[in-house]
Coordinates of C-alpha atoms in Angstrom, one line a residue:
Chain V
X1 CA -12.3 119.2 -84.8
X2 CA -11.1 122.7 -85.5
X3 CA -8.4 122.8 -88.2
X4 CA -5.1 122.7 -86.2
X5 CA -2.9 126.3 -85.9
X6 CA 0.2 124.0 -87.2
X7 CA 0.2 120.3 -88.3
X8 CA 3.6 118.5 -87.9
X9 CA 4.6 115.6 -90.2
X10 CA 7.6 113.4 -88.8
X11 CA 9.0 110.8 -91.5
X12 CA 9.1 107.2 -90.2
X13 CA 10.1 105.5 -93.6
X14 CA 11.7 102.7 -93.3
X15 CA 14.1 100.8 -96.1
X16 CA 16.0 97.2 -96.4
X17 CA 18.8 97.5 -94.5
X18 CA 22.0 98.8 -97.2
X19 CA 19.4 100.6 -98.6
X20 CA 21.6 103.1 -100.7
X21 CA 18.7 106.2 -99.8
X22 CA 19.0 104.8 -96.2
X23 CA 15.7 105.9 -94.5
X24 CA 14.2 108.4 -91.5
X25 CA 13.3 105.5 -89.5
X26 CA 17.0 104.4 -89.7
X27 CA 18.2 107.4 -88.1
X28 CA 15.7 107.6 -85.2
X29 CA 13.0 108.9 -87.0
X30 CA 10.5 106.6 -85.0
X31 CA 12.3 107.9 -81.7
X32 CA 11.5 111.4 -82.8
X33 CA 7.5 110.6 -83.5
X34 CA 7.3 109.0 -80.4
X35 CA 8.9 111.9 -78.4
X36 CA 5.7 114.0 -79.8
X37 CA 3.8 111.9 -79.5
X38 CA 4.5 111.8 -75.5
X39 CA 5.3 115.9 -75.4
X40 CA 1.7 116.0 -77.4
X41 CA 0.0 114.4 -74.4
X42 CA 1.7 115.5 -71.7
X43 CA 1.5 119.3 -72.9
X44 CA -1.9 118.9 -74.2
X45 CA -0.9 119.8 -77.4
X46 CA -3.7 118.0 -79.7
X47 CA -6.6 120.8 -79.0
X48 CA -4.5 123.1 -80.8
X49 CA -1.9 121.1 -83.4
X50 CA -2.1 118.1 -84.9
X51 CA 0.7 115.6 -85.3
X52 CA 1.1 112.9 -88.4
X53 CA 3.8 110.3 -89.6
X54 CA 4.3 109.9 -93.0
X55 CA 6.2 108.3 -95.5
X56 CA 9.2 109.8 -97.0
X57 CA 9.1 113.5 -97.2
X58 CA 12.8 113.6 -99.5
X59 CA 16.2 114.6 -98.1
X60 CA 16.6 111.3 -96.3
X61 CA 20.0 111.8 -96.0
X62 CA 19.8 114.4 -94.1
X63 CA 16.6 112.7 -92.1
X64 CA 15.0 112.4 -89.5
X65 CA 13.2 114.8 -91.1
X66 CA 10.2 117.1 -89.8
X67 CA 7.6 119.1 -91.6
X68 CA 5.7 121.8 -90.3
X69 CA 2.5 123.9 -92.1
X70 CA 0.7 126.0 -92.8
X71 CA 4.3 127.4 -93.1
X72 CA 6.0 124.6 -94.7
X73 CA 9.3 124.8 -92.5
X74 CA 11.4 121.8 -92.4
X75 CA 13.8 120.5 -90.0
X76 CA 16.8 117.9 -90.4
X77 CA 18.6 115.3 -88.2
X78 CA 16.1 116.0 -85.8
X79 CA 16.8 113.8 -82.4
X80 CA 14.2 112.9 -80.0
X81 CA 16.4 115.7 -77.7
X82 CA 15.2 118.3 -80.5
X83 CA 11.6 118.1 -79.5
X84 CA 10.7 120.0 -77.0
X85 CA 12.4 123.1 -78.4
X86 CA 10.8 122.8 -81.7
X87 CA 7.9 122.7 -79.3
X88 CA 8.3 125.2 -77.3
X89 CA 10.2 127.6 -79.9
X90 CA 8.4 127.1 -82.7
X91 CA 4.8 125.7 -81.9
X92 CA 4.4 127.7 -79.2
X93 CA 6.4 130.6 -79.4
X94 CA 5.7 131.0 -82.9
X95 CA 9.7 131.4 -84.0
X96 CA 10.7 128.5 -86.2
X97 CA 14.4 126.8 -84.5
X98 CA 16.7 128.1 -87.7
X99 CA 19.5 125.8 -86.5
X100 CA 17.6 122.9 -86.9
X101 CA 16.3 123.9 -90.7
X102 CA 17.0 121.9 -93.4
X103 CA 19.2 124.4 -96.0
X104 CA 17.8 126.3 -98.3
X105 CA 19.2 124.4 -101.2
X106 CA 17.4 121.5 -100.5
X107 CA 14.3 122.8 -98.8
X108 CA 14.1 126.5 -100.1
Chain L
X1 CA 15.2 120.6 -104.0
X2 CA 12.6 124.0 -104.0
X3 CA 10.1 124.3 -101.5
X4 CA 6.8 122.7 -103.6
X5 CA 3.9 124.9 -104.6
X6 CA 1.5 122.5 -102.5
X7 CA 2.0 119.4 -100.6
X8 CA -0.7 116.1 -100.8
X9 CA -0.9 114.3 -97.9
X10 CA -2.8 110.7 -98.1
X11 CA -3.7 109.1 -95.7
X12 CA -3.0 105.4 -95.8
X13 CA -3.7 103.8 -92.3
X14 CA -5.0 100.5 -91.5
X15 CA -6.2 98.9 -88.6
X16 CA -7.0 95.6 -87.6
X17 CA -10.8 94.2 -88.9
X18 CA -13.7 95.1 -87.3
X19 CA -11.5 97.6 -85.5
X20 CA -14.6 100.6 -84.2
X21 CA -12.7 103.5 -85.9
X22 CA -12.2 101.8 -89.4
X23 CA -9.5 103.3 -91.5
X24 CA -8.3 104.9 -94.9
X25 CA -6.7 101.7 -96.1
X26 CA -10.1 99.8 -95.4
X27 CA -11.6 102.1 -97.4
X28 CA -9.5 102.5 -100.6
X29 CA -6.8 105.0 -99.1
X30 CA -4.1 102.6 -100.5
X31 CA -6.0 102.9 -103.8
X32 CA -6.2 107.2 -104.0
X33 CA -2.2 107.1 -103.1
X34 CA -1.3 105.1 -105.5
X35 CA -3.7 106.7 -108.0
X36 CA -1.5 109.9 -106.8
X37 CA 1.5 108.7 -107.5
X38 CA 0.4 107.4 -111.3
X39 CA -0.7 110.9 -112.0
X40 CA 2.0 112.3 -110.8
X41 CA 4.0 110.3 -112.7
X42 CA 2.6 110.7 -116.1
X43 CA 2.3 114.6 -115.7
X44 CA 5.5 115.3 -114.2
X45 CA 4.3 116.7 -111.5
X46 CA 6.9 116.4 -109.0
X47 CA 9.1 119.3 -110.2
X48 CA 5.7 121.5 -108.8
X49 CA 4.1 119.6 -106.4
X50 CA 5.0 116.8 -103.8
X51 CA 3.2 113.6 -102.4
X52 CA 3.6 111.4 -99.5
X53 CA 1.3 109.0 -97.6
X54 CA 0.5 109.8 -93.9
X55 CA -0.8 107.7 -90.5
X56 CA -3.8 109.2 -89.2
X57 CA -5.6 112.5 -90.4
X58 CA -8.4 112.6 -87.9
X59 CA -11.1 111.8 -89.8
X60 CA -11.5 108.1 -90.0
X61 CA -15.1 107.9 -90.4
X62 CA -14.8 110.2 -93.7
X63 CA -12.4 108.5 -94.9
X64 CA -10.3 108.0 -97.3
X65 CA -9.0 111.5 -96.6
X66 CA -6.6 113.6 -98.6
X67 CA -4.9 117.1 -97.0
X68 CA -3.6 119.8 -98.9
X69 CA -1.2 122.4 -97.5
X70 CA -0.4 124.9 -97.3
X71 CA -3.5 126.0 -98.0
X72 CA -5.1 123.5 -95.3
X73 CA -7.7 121.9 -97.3
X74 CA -8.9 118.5 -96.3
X75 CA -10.7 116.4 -98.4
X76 CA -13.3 113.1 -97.6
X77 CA -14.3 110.1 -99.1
X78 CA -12.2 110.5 -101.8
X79 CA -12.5 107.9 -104.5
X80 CA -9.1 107.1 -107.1
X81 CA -11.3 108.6 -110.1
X82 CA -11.8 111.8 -107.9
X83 CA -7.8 112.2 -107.9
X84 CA -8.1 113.6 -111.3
X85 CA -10.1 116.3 -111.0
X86 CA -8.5 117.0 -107.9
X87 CA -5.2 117.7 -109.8
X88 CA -6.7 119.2 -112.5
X89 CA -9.4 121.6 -110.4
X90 CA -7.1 122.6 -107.1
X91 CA -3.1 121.4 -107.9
X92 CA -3.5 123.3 -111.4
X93 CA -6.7 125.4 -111.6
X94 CA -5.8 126.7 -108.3
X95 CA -9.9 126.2 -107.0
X96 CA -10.0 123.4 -104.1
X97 CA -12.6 121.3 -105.3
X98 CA -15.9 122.6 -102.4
X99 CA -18.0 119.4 -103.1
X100 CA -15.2 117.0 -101.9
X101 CA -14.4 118.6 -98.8
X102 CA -14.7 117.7 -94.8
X103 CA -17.6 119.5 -94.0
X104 CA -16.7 122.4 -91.5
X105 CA -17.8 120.8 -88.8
X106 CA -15.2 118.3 -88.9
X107 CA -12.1 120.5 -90.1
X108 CA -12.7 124.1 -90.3

């Protein structure tokens, strides 16, 4: 396994329901690693990327949240609608989607 | 929230018994994240540095595994009295730690 060009980290933490931090799982984050997950194999995306869920990654009020590196860009309120351009604009275009960034205030 | 100097990725994922790919969490990955979090906690590092468990790294067979970005560092078989030196050597010294890597083979 060669070390990936970019390695994408979509949060799926969940909470208890009335959690005050809510969670990325409770917007859709789940939604969003699956829709990867799908573009991942029907692109034939793993031979160059690799794709990861993790546990909370921090803003999770602004969540679903995705992390890309080696840059370390990361997105916010990312729907499952959102993933194909991050795909196509960013992993393979190269041009991170600066509408989709999280601010700079909280990710800068 | 600023942008952290390096991210630690852990993986923590568990499969059923006897499953042919064996996991982190079978093999102490539970243990090395929450060893993580402890030093992390009494150093303060998360002004500097940030920490989340993952799903699957690739690795399984090397596991537990621990990935570094943005540097891109992967680590195997990592034990929770490695996690010091690990902080101390790479987060702080700035010098990934060679003997506790993947070999290249596997990520390079």
């Amino acid at each position: 396994m060669p070390k990936p060009l970019k390695h994408i980290f979509v949060c799926i933490q969940s909470r208890p329901e009335n959690h005050p931090r809510g969670s990325c799982a409770a917007k859709g984050g789940i939604d969003v690693f699956q829709a990867f997950m799908q573009q991942f194999d029907s692109r034939k995306l793993y031979d160059r990327f690799a794709l990861v869920n993790t546990g909370c990654l921090g803003p999770c009020d602004l969540g679903p949240s995705v992390l890309i590196y080696p840059e370390g860009v990361m997105y916010r309120g990312i729907k499952k609608t959102d993933v194909a351009t991050i795909i196509e604009e960013h992993l393979l275009g190269g041009k991170p989607v600066e509408r989709l960034m999280m601010p700079k205030e909280v990710w800068g």
